[in-house]
Tab-separated table of C-alpha atoms (C1' of nucleotides) in Angstrom:
chain	number	residue	atom	x	y	z
J	1488	MET	CA	82.674	-149.316	188.381
J	1489	ALA	CA	80.887	-150.361	185.285
J	1490	SER	CA	78.923	-147.686	183.517
J	1491	ARG	CA	75.202	-148.028	183.788
J	1492	ILE	CA	72.668	-147.093	181.271
J	1493	CYS	CA	68.975	-146.606	181.884
J	1494	MET	CA	67.331	-149.536	180.193
J	1495	ASN	CA	64.444	-147.413	179.160
J	1496	THR	CA	65.292	-147.153	175.530
J	1497	SER	CA	63.539	-143.882	175.231
J	1498	CYS	CA	65.705	-142.523	177.986
J	1499	GLY	CA	69.098	-144.141	177.823
J	1500	ALA	CA	70.537	-142.004	180.571
J	1501	ASN	CA	73.893	-142.953	181.896
J	1502	THR	CA	73.857	-140.739	184.888
J	1503	THR	CA	71.259	-140.256	187.467
J	1504	VAL	CA	70.973	-139.174	191.043
J	1505	HIS	CA	69.888	-142.632	192.024
J	1506	TRP	CA	69.688	-145.794	190.058
J	1507	LYS	CA	66.536	-147.826	190.448
J	1508	LYS	CA	65.640	-151.349	189.703
J	1509	GLY	CA	63.202	-152.298	187.074
J	1510	TRP	CA	61.943	-155.506	185.607
J	1511	GLU	CA	63.630	-158.870	185.614
J	1512	LEU	CA	65.700	-159.465	182.511
J	1513	LYS	CA	65.932	-162.755	180.728
J	1514	SER	CA	69.364	-163.183	182.186
J	1515	GLY	CA	67.837	-162.995	185.555
J	1516	GLU	CA	69.342	-159.714	186.314
J	1517	ILE	CA	67.279	-156.585	187.062
J	1518	ALA	CA	66.998	-153.822	184.624
J	1519	ASP	CA	68.690	-150.673	185.544
J	1520	LEU	CA	66.523	-147.521	185.428
J	1521	CYS	CA	67.460	-143.956	186.085
J	1522	PHE	CA	65.693	-142.243	188.915
J	1523	ASP	CA	62.823	-140.871	186.814
J	1524	CYS	CA	62.204	-143.994	184.839
J	1525	GLY	CA	62.574	-146.151	187.892
J	1526	SER	CA	60.147	-143.974	189.771
J	1527	ALA	CA	57.715	-144.354	187.029
J	1528	TYR	CA	58.207	-148.106	187.038
J	1529	GLU	CA	57.654	-148.179	190.748
J	1530	ASN	CA	54.558	-146.165	190.484
J	1531	LEU	CA	53.172	-148.424	187.781
J	1532	VAL	CA	53.078	-145.754	185.195
J	1533	TYR	CA	56.141	-146.771	183.312
J	1534	CYS	CA	54.267	-148.122	180.329
J	1535	ASP	CA	51.770	-145.344	180.526
J	1536	THR	CA	54.611	-142.861	180.420
J	1537	PHE	CA	56.891	-144.366	177.862
J	1538	HIS	CA	54.868	-146.818	175.861
J	1539	SER	CA	51.685	-144.981	175.368
J	1540	GLU	CA	52.227	-144.851	171.644
J	1541	GLU	CA	53.321	-148.452	171.330
J	1542	THR	CA	51.201	-151.371	170.413
J	1543	GLY	CA	50.265	-154.140	172.803
J	1544	TRP	CA	47.837	-152.254	174.923
J	1545	ARG	CA	44.868	-154.206	176.250
J	1546	GLU	CA	42.384	-153.731	178.892
J	1547	CYS	CA	41.968	-155.613	182.159
J	1548	SER	CA	39.060	-157.932	181.668
J	1549	LEU	CA	37.710	-157.025	184.972
J	1550	CYS	CA	38.370	-153.338	185.701
J	1551	ASN	CA	39.117	-152.187	182.189
J	1552	LYS	CA	42.317	-150.637	183.242
J	1553	ARG	CA	44.716	-150.294	180.363
J	1554	LEU	CA	47.463	-152.816	180.481
J	1555	HIS	CA	50.512	-152.794	178.275
J	1556	CYS	CA	51.114	-156.382	177.248
J	1557	GLY	CA	53.766	-155.667	174.742
J	1558	CYS	CA	56.843	-155.232	176.751
J	1559	SER	CA	58.822	-156.999	179.500
J	1560	ALA	CA	58.378	-154.074	181.816
J	1561	SER	CA	54.713	-154.813	182.100
J	1562	VAL	CA	55.023	-158.571	182.599
J	1563	PRO	CA	55.084	-158.426	186.416
J	1564	PHE	CA	51.930	-156.329	186.495
J	1565	ILE	CA	49.645	-158.409	184.354
J	1566	GLU	CA	48.122	-161.810	184.469
J	1567	ILE	CA	47.425	-163.318	181.103
J	1568	GLN	CA	44.444	-165.576	181.515
J	1569	ASP	CA	44.150	-168.975	180.101
J	1570	PHE	CA	41.023	-168.314	178.203
J	1571	GLY	CA	42.466	-165.242	176.686
J	1572	GLY	CA	42.071	-161.794	178.177
J	1573	VAL	CA	44.296	-160.359	180.683
J	1574	TRP	CA	43.937	-159.038	184.302
J	1575	CYS	CA	45.800	-156.422	186.109
J	1576	ASN	CA	47.672	-157.539	189.209
J	1577	SER	CA	45.153	-156.177	191.603
J	1578	CYS	CA	42.256	-157.942	190.021
J	1579	ALA	CA	44.288	-161.131	189.778
J	1580	ARG	CA	45.106	-160.985	193.463
J	1581	SER	CA	41.562	-160.230	194.492
J	1582	ALA	CA	40.348	-163.071	192.460
J	1583	GLY	CA	42.972	-165.427	193.713
J	1584	CYS	CA	44.344	-165.946	190.301
J	1585	HIS	CA	47.847	-166.431	191.564
J	1586	SER	CA	47.024	-169.141	193.831
J	1587	THR	CA	45.364	-170.937	190.997
J	1588	ARG	CA	48.508	-170.816	189.135
J	1589	LYS	CA	50.303	-172.519	191.884
J	1590	ASP	CA	48.030	-174.994	193.197
J	1591	GLY	CA	45.248	-174.980	190.769
J	1592	ILE	CA	46.736	-177.555	188.560
J	1593	SER	CA	45.871	-180.372	190.805
J	1594	SER	CA	42.386	-179.188	191.559
J	1595	GLU	CA	41.757	-178.429	188.000
J	1596	ALA	CA	42.994	-181.841	187.082
J	1597	GLN	CA	40.367	-183.204	189.430
J	1598	ILE	CA	37.586	-182.198	187.222
J	1599	SER	CA	39.420	-183.075	184.121
J	1600	ARG	CA	37.826	-186.372	183.494
J	1601	ALA	CA	36.460	-188.215	180.628
J	1602	TYR	CA	33.315	-190.064	180.810
J	1603	ASN	CA	32.010	-192.493	178.399
J	1604	ASN	CA	29.336	-194.964	178.567
J	1605	MET	CA	30.807	-197.911	176.828
J	1606	GLY	CA	27.547	-199.709	176.982
J	1607	ASP	CA	25.944	-197.516	174.416
J	1608	ALA	CA	26.098	-199.326	171.181
J	1609	HIS	CA	25.702	-196.145	169.257
J	1610	ASN	CA	28.721	-194.650	170.803
J	1611	THR	CA	30.644	-197.792	170.248
J	1612	GLN	CA	30.074	-197.385	166.623
J	1613	LEU	CA	31.544	-193.937	166.801
J	1614	GLY	CA	34.658	-195.295	168.269
J	1615	ASN	CA	35.730	-193.333	171.182
J	1616	LYS	CA	39.433	-192.902	171.306
J	1617	LEU	CA	39.411	-190.689	174.292
J	1618	GLU	CA	39.875	-191.731	177.846
J	1619	THR	CA	36.575	-192.830	179.082
J	1620	ASP	CA	34.783	-193.657	182.113
J	1621	ASN	CA	31.454	-195.214	182.592
J	1622	ILE	CA	28.789	-193.001	183.737
J	1623	GLY	CA	25.212	-193.799	183.654
J	1624	ASN	CA	23.812	-194.738	180.364
J	1625	ARG	CA	25.450	-192.283	178.095
J	1626	ASN	CA	28.731	-191.569	176.633
J	1627	LEU	CA	30.057	-188.523	178.301
J	1628	LEU	CA	33.437	-187.110	177.591
J	1629	SER	CA	34.261	-184.449	180.045
J	1630	LEU	CA	36.733	-181.941	179.090
J	1631	ARG	CA	38.054	-179.175	181.014
J	1632	ASN	CA	38.472	-175.496	180.517
J	1633	ILE	CA	40.054	-172.948	182.674
J	1634	VAL	CA	38.446	-169.660	182.199
J	1635	GLU	CA	39.475	-168.019	185.357
J	1636	THR	CA	38.695	-164.573	184.264
J	1637	ASN	CA	35.292	-165.214	183.289
J	1638	VAL	CA	33.776	-166.167	186.584
J	1639	PRO	CA	33.807	-162.819	188.161
J	1640	ARG	CA	32.347	-161.429	184.987
J	1641	PHE	CA	29.575	-163.826	185.452
J	1642	SER	CA	29.034	-162.366	188.726
J	1643	SER	CA	29.149	-158.764	187.697
J	1644	GLN	CA	26.966	-159.607	184.727
J	1645	SER	CA	24.221	-161.015	186.740
J	1646	HIS	CA	23.610	-158.079	189.000
J	1647	SER	CA	20.809	-158.742	191.290
J	1648	ASP	CA	19.684	-161.774	189.505
J	1649	ILE	CA	22.895	-163.496	190.159
J	1650	SER	CA	22.482	-163.162	193.858
J	1651	HIS	CA	19.952	-165.765	193.726
J	1652	GLY	CA	20.706	-167.193	190.383
J	1653	SER	CA	22.887	-170.125	189.519
J	1654	PHE	CA	26.028	-168.123	190.004
J	1655	GLY	CA	24.946	-166.298	193.073
J	1656	HIS	CA	27.326	-168.070	195.226
J	1657	ILE	CA	30.345	-167.193	193.155
J	1658	LYS	CA	32.318	-164.419	194.722
J	1659	PRO	CA	34.928	-162.594	192.904
J	1660	GLU	CA	37.294	-162.650	195.799
J	1661	THR	CA	37.286	-166.387	195.919
J	1662	LYS	CA	39.600	-168.515	193.839
J	1663	GLN	CA	37.803	-169.197	190.785
J	1664	THR	CA	38.153	-171.145	187.675
J	1665	MET	CA	35.749	-172.025	185.079
J	1666	GLY	CA	35.764	-175.436	183.652
J	1667	VAL	CA	34.470	-176.293	180.323
J	1668	GLY	CA	33.832	-179.869	179.468
J	1669	LEU	CA	32.821	-181.143	176.226
J	1670	GLY	CA	31.406	-184.566	176.139
J	1671	PHE	CA	31.448	-186.514	172.927
J	1672	PRO	CA	31.892	-190.077	172.190
J	1673	ASN	CA	34.631	-188.745	170.148
J	1674	LEU	CA	35.483	-185.167	170.086
J	1675	SER	CA	36.224	-185.097	166.451
J	1676	GLN	CA	32.990	-186.810	165.861
J	1677	ALA	CA	31.257	-184.306	168.019
J	1678	LEU	CA	32.688	-181.369	166.210
J	1679	ASN	CA	32.917	-182.621	162.682
J	1680	GLY	CA	30.888	-185.711	162.743
J	1681	PRO	CA	27.707	-185.166	164.623
J	1682	ALA	CA	26.246	-184.669	161.200
J	1683	VAL	CA	26.444	-188.409	161.267
J	1684	HIS	CA	23.800	-188.350	163.906
J	1685	ALA	CA	21.962	-185.189	163.086
J	1686	GLU	CA	20.130	-186.258	160.026
J	1687	PRO	CA	18.624	-183.169	158.429
J	1688	ASN	CA	16.033	-185.240	156.756
J	1689	ASP	CA	14.820	-186.720	160.002
J	1690	ASP	CA	11.483	-185.697	161.225
J	1691	LYS	CA	12.177	-182.867	163.506
J	1692	SER	CA	9.010	-183.610	165.466
J	1693	LYS	CA	10.765	-186.613	166.725
J	1694	GLY	CA	13.250	-184.461	168.480
J	1695	ALA	CA	13.366	-185.196	172.099
J	1696	VAL	CA	12.770	-181.636	173.027
J	1697	LYS	CA	9.317	-182.391	174.349
J	1698	ASP	CA	9.453	-185.924	175.285
J	1699	MET	CA	11.134	-187.246	178.384
J	1700	ARG	CA	12.199	-190.504	176.984
J	1701	GLU	CA	15.620	-192.001	177.455
J	1702	PRO	CA	17.859	-191.019	174.638
J	1703	GLN	CA	18.901	-193.967	172.566
J	1704	VAL	CA	22.019	-192.532	171.170
J	1705	PRO	CA	24.926	-190.286	172.132
J	1706	SER	CA	24.163	-186.890	173.450
J	1707	LEU	CA	26.070	-183.749	174.025
J	1708	SER	CA	26.216	-182.167	177.430
J	1709	ILE	CA	27.831	-179.257	178.969
J	1710	GLY	CA	28.522	-178.764	182.624
J	1711	LEU	CA	29.994	-176.453	185.094
J	1712	CYS	CA	31.779	-178.132	187.917
J	1713	SER	CA	33.254	-177.161	191.201
J	1714	PRO	CA	35.713	-179.015	193.309
J	1715	SER	CA	34.277	-179.858	196.602
J	1716	GLU	CA	36.767	-177.708	198.366
J	1717	THR	CA	36.725	-174.042	198.952
J	1718	THR	CA	37.308	-173.079	195.414
J	1719	SER	CA	34.596	-172.410	192.928
J	1720	ASN	CA	35.364	-174.038	189.651
J	1721	PHE	CA	33.036	-174.043	186.792
J	1722	GLY	CA	33.025	-176.768	184.238
J	1723	LEU	CA	30.977	-177.141	181.208
J	1724	THR	CA	30.349	-180.711	180.476
J	1725	PHE	CA	29.081	-181.748	177.185
J	1726	SER	CA	27.879	-185.210	176.720
J	1727	THR	CA	27.038	-186.402	173.343
J	1728	GLY	CA	24.115	-188.378	172.447
J	1729	VAL	CA	21.687	-188.660	169.713
J	1730	GLU	CA	18.199	-188.969	170.761
J	1731	GLU	CA	16.198	-191.278	168.723
J	1732	GLY	CA	18.934	-191.492	166.314
J	1733	GLU	CA	18.771	-188.030	164.947
J	1734	LYS	CA	19.716	-185.342	167.291
J	1735	CYS	CA	22.330	-184.605	169.729
J	1736	ARG	CA	21.637	-183.090	173.069
J	1737	SER	CA	23.658	-180.388	174.646
J	1738	SER	CA	23.319	-179.742	178.248
J	1739	LEU	CA	24.995	-177.287	180.461
J	1740	LEU	CA	25.722	-178.108	184.032
J	1741	GLN	CA	26.859	-176.014	186.758
J	1742	ALA	CA	28.634	-177.109	189.831
J	1743	GLY	CA	28.165	-175.051	192.839
J	1744	GLN	CA	29.495	-175.231	196.281
J	1745	ARG	CA	26.262	-176.044	197.894
J	1746	PRO	CA	25.455	-179.644	197.550
J	1747	ARG	CA	21.801	-178.871	197.615
J	1748	HIS	CA	22.216	-177.558	194.125
J	1749	ILE	CA	23.296	-180.844	192.781
J	1750	LEU	CA	19.910	-182.293	192.473
J	1751	PRO	CA	17.357	-179.641	192.053
J	1752	LYS	CA	13.972	-181.221	192.126
J	1753	PRO	CA	11.780	-180.685	189.087
J	1754	PRO	CA	8.726	-178.691	189.815
J	1755	LYS	CA	5.479	-180.525	189.965
J	1756	SER	CA	4.477	-179.057	186.661
J	1757	ASN	CA	7.585	-180.595	185.081
J	1758	ILE	CA	7.192	-183.825	186.751
J	1759	ALA	CA	3.711	-184.008	185.436
J	1760	LYS	CA	5.072	-183.722	181.990
J	1761	GLY	CA	7.141	-186.768	182.386
J	1762	THR	CA	6.429	-190.414	182.611
J	1763	ASP	CA	5.822	-192.356	185.731
J	1764	ALA	CA	9.477	-192.742	186.213
J	1765	ASN	CA	9.696	-189.045	186.756
J	1766	LYS	CA	7.957	-189.322	190.042
J	1767	SER	CA	11.350	-189.892	191.685
J	1768	PRO	CA	13.886	-187.133	191.686
J	1769	PHE	CA	16.445	-189.745	191.502
J	1770	SER	CA	14.972	-191.200	188.455
J	1771	SER	CA	17.219	-192.607	185.828
J	1772	MET	CA	14.850	-191.177	183.281
J	1773	ARG	CA	15.795	-188.043	181.473
J	1774	VAL	CA	13.584	-185.639	183.205
J	1775	ALA	CA	13.886	-182.111	182.085
J	1776	ARG	CA	14.788	-180.354	185.250
J	1777	PRO	CA	14.533	-176.661	185.808
J	1778	PRO	CA	17.749	-174.735	186.174
J	1779	ALA	CA	19.280	-174.893	189.584
J	1780	GLU	CA	17.899	-171.567	190.777
J	1781	GLY	CA	15.277	-169.189	190.220
J	1782	ARG	CA	16.809	-166.943	187.674
J	1783	LEU	CA	17.048	-169.386	184.831
J	1784	ARG	CA	14.055	-171.319	185.880
J	1785	ASN	CA	12.171	-168.243	185.007
J	1786	GLN	CA	14.012	-167.407	181.792
J	1787	LEU	CA	14.828	-170.659	180.153
J	1788	LEU	CA	12.296	-172.506	178.183
J	1789	PRO	CA	11.689	-175.980	179.351
J	1790	ARG	CA	13.092	-177.208	176.153
J	1791	TYR	CA	16.468	-176.131	177.363
J	1792	TRP	CA	16.114	-177.597	180.786
J	1793	PRO	CA	18.772	-180.149	181.359
J	1794	ARG	CA	17.831	-183.791	181.220
J	1795	ILE	CA	20.831	-185.390	182.719
J	1796	THR	CA	19.714	-188.048	185.167
J	1797	ASP	CA	20.357	-187.703	188.842
J	1798	GLN	CA	22.378	-190.782	188.698
J	1799	GLU	CA	24.648	-189.336	186.149
J	1800	LEU	CA	24.848	-186.175	188.114
J	1801	GLN	CA	25.798	-188.066	191.184
J	1802	LYS	CA	28.280	-190.093	189.312
J	1803	LEU	CA	29.712	-186.934	187.797
J	1804	SER	CA	29.888	-185.151	191.069
J	1805	GLY	CA	31.592	-188.051	192.646
J	1806	ASP	CA	34.154	-188.690	189.994
J	1807	LEU	CA	34.875	-185.034	189.596
J	1808	ASN	CA	34.997	-184.479	193.277
J	1809	SER	CA	32.730	-181.593	192.487
J	1810	THR	CA	29.172	-180.654	192.925
J	1811	ILE	CA	27.454	-180.268	189.633
J	1812	VAL	CA	24.266	-178.521	188.867
J	1813	PRO	CA	22.670	-178.902	185.475
J	1814	LEU	CA	22.106	-175.598	183.767
J	1815	PHE	CA	20.755	-176.232	180.351
J	1816	GLU	CA	20.613	-178.677	177.584
J	1817	LYS	CA	20.010	-178.303	173.910
J	1818	ILE	CA	19.099	-180.639	171.098
J	1819	LEU	CA	21.736	-180.280	168.502
J	1820	SER	CA	20.672	-179.500	165.071
J	1821	ALA	CA	22.266	-180.612	161.897
J	1822	SER	CA	23.935	-177.277	161.503
J	1823	ASP	CA	25.294	-177.466	164.994
J	1824	ALA	CA	26.865	-180.759	164.039
J	1825	SER	CA	28.182	-179.809	160.695
J	1826	ARG	CA	31.752	-179.741	159.733
J	1827	ILE	CA	31.806	-176.045	160.183
J	1828	GLY	CA	31.984	-176.497	163.874
J	1829	ARG	CA	29.581	-173.881	164.758
J	1830	LEU	CA	27.387	-174.698	167.665
J	1831	VAL	CA	24.479	-172.317	168.018
J	1832	LEU	CA	23.725	-171.746	171.614
J	1833	PRO	CA	20.271	-170.735	172.929
J	1834	LYS	CA	20.693	-167.026	173.422
J	1835	ALA	CA	19.200	-166.983	176.938
J	1836	CYS	CA	21.384	-169.892	177.973
J	1837	ALA	CA	24.503	-168.360	176.490
J	1838	GLU	CA	23.816	-165.024	178.087
J	1839	ALA	CA	23.104	-166.609	181.355
J	1840	TYR	CA	25.984	-168.962	181.665
J	1841	PHE	CA	28.705	-167.736	179.420
J	1842	PRO	CA	30.826	-164.656	179.918
J	1843	PRO	CA	29.272	-161.538	178.531
J	1844	ILE	CA	30.764	-160.604	175.221
J	1845	ASN	CA	30.347	-157.345	173.541
J	1846	GLN	CA	32.383	-157.781	170.406
J	1847	SER	CA	31.486	-160.324	167.803
J	1848	GLU	CA	34.872	-161.732	167.949
J	1849	GLY	CA	33.871	-163.190	171.204
J	1850	LEU	CA	35.937	-164.950	173.728
J	1851	PRO	CA	38.171	-167.905	173.271
J	1852	LEU	CA	37.632	-170.801	175.493
J	1853	LYS	CA	40.389	-173.302	175.955
J	1854	ILE	CA	39.127	-176.684	176.704
J	1855	GLN	CA	41.087	-179.480	178.193
J	1856	ASP	CA	40.316	-183.063	178.470
J	1857	VAL	CA	41.690	-185.423	181.101
J	1858	LYS	CA	44.776	-186.012	179.206
J	1859	GLY	CA	45.543	-182.432	179.086
J	1860	ASN	CA	44.479	-182.220	175.484
J	1861	GLU	CA	43.463	-178.749	174.758
J	1862	TRP	CA	40.807	-177.439	172.484
J	1863	THR	CA	39.879	-173.935	171.682
J	1864	PHE	CA	36.382	-172.825	171.188
J	1865	GLN	CA	35.410	-169.285	170.345
J	1866	PHE	CA	32.389	-168.136	172.119
J	1867	ARG	CA	31.020	-165.442	169.893
J	1868	PHE	CA	27.913	-163.995	168.433
J	1869	TRP	CA	26.639	-162.670	165.177
J	1870	PRO	CA	24.216	-159.847	164.880
J	1871	ASN	CA	20.914	-161.146	163.682
J	1872	ASN	CA	17.968	-158.863	163.101
J	1873	ASN	CA	17.928	-156.970	166.228
J	1874	SER	CA	19.299	-159.773	168.249
J	1875	ARG	CA	22.290	-161.988	168.380
J	1876	ILE	CA	23.114	-165.543	167.462
J	1877	MET	CA	25.298	-166.960	170.139
J	1878	GLN	CA	27.711	-169.552	169.026
J	1879	LEU	CA	30.522	-171.758	170.075
J	1880	VAL	CA	32.954	-172.042	167.201
J	1881	LEU	CA	35.637	-174.597	167.172
J	1882	GLY	CA	38.902	-173.259	165.753
J	1883	ALA	CA	39.288	-174.495	162.200
J	1884	PRO	CA	42.760	-175.907	162.776
J	1885	LEU	CA	41.396	-177.957	165.562
J	1886	LEU	CA	38.680	-179.309	163.470
J	1887	ARG	CA	41.191	-180.766	161.074
J	1888	THR	CA	44.163	-181.331	163.151
J	1889	PRO	CA	43.450	-181.435	166.804
J	1890	LYS	CA	46.383	-181.045	168.981
J	1891	ASN	CA	44.929	-183.899	170.931
J	1892	THR	CA	47.044	-186.783	170.013
J	1893	GLY	CA	44.555	-189.235	171.216
J	1894	VAL	CA	41.720	-188.145	169.011
K	879	DT	C1'	38.285	-174.565	143.904
K	880	DA	C1'	37.762	-175.295	148.790
K	881	DT	C1'	37.000	-173.488	153.004
K	882	DG	C1'	35.333	-170.662	156.610
K	883	DG	C1'	33.351	-166.225	158.282
K	884	DG	C1'	29.545	-163.506	158.261
K	885	DC	C1'	25.002	-162.390	157.145
K	886	DA	C1'	20.097	-163.008	155.639
K	887	DT	C1'	16.035	-165.499	155.425
K	888	DG	C1'	12.223	-167.914	156.985
K	889	DG	C1'	10.189	-171.356	159.922
K	890	DA	C1'	9.378	-172.290	164.747
K	891	DT	C1'	8.160	-170.742	169.115
P	16	DC	C1'	3.342	-160.198	166.410
P	17	DA	C1'	8.010	-160.383	168.133
P	18	DT	C1'	11.831	-163.057	168.896
P	19	DC	C1'	14.689	-167.031	168.407
P	20	DC	C1'	17.307	-169.911	165.773
P	21	DA	C1'	18.305	-173.373	162.023
P	22	DT	C1'	20.055	-173.065	157.773
P	23	DG	C1'	21.498	-171.552	153.362
P	24	DC	C1'	24.003	-168.304	150.740
P	25	DC	C1'	27.555	-164.875	149.634
P	26	DC	C1'	32.064	-163.382	149.796
P	27	DA	C1'	36.798	-163.165	151.204
P	28	DT	C1'	40.857	-165.807	151.576
DNA sequence: TATGGGCATGGAT
DNA sequence: CATCCATGCCCAT
C-alpha cells in the first residue's frame, strides 16, 4: 500500500485515523487529507484554518463572506464572476449562477447583437467594421456584457425603491445576468473617436438635450435587456449618434420581464414638450421618455430621459428576443468622447442603474459584442467636492489595441 | 516625452 | 445656494 501524505502542506501528516478526500487535483485525482485537515475541508473552513495568513482573500460580492481565491482547495467553493468579483457557492446557487454557466451561453448570445443603421450617412463616414443590423434610423451597435453578480446588488441597493423601480422585478433567486451593450458606429470610434463628433467649439446650446428633434448623426445608447424567457438579463445598449453634428447621445435601456415596460408612455407634460409627432407613443421621433418606472421618473432629470424611438425599441426587443426598457440617455460631451476613454455618467443614472461601488477602483465590466469580442470598462468614480463623478473608463490597452479583431 | 490616473475648478443646472 | 458635471491641469509612470 502506497504511503499517503496529507496534501495540506502545512500539515504533511503521513498517518491519520482516517484519510479524507479533498479537492480535485490537476491530474484529476482527489487530494488526500488527513482526518483533521479533511474535516476542515468538509466543513468549509480549510482555508480559514490553514490559509488565513496567505494572500488571495476576497469577499463574496453578495454576502461579504471571506473567500480564499488563492488556492486550489477553494476553487470548488467560489464562483468567479465574469465582471470581476467573486461569489461564494451558496450565493451563486441562490442566484442561479451555475445554470448560467451551463446554459447561459446561448441565451446570452441571444442578446449579443450588433445594430447599425447603414442608412445614416454620418455613420457610413465613420466606417463601421462591426457586424451590423439595421435598426430604425440610427447606427446602434449592441454589445453584450455579462455581469451576473451585479444584478442582485442592484436589487439590494434599491431597497424599497427598487420594489417599484426599474429593477423591482429582479429577484436575486432568479437566474440573472447583466448585459451591457455599447452601440457605436465603430467601437473604436466611439471610444477614441467621438471627439470627431463632439466638437468642443460647437455651440453647446445646440445640444439636443432640450429639443426633441431627430438626431442627424450617430448617437450613443445604452440598454439593459432581458431574454423573453424566465431569466432576467440586463443589457446596456449604447447607440452612437451625434445630434446636430456635435454631440453624441448615450442612453441606457433596461429590459424587464414585463412587456408593458417596453414602451412606457411619456407623461403628458413630456409629450407637451415635444413636437406634434410626439402625440403618438409609437412615434419615430425621439421623444424623451421618462424612466420605465416611478423611481427614476422622479429622480432623473428630463435631460437624461431616453429618447430612443419606440420603433427602435420594438426592433431591439424583437431582435434581441428581449424586452427592453429605456432607462436614461446622455448627450456625450467632448471629454466623454476624448481619447482618454472616460465617459462621465450622470450620477443619478449611474447610481440608479449601475452596481453600487464603494471604492474608487470601481467595478470592471466586460462587454461583448455579437462576435464575442470582449471589451472591458471600469465603472468607477472619483471624489469630487462632497460628491462623486461616476465614470465608465475603457481600459487603456483596449483603447489602442482592442482584442476585437474586427474593429 | 507621452500617456493616463486623479483631482480641482468653474460653469451649468 | 447647493449640486452636478465638463474640462483642464498636475503628477506618476
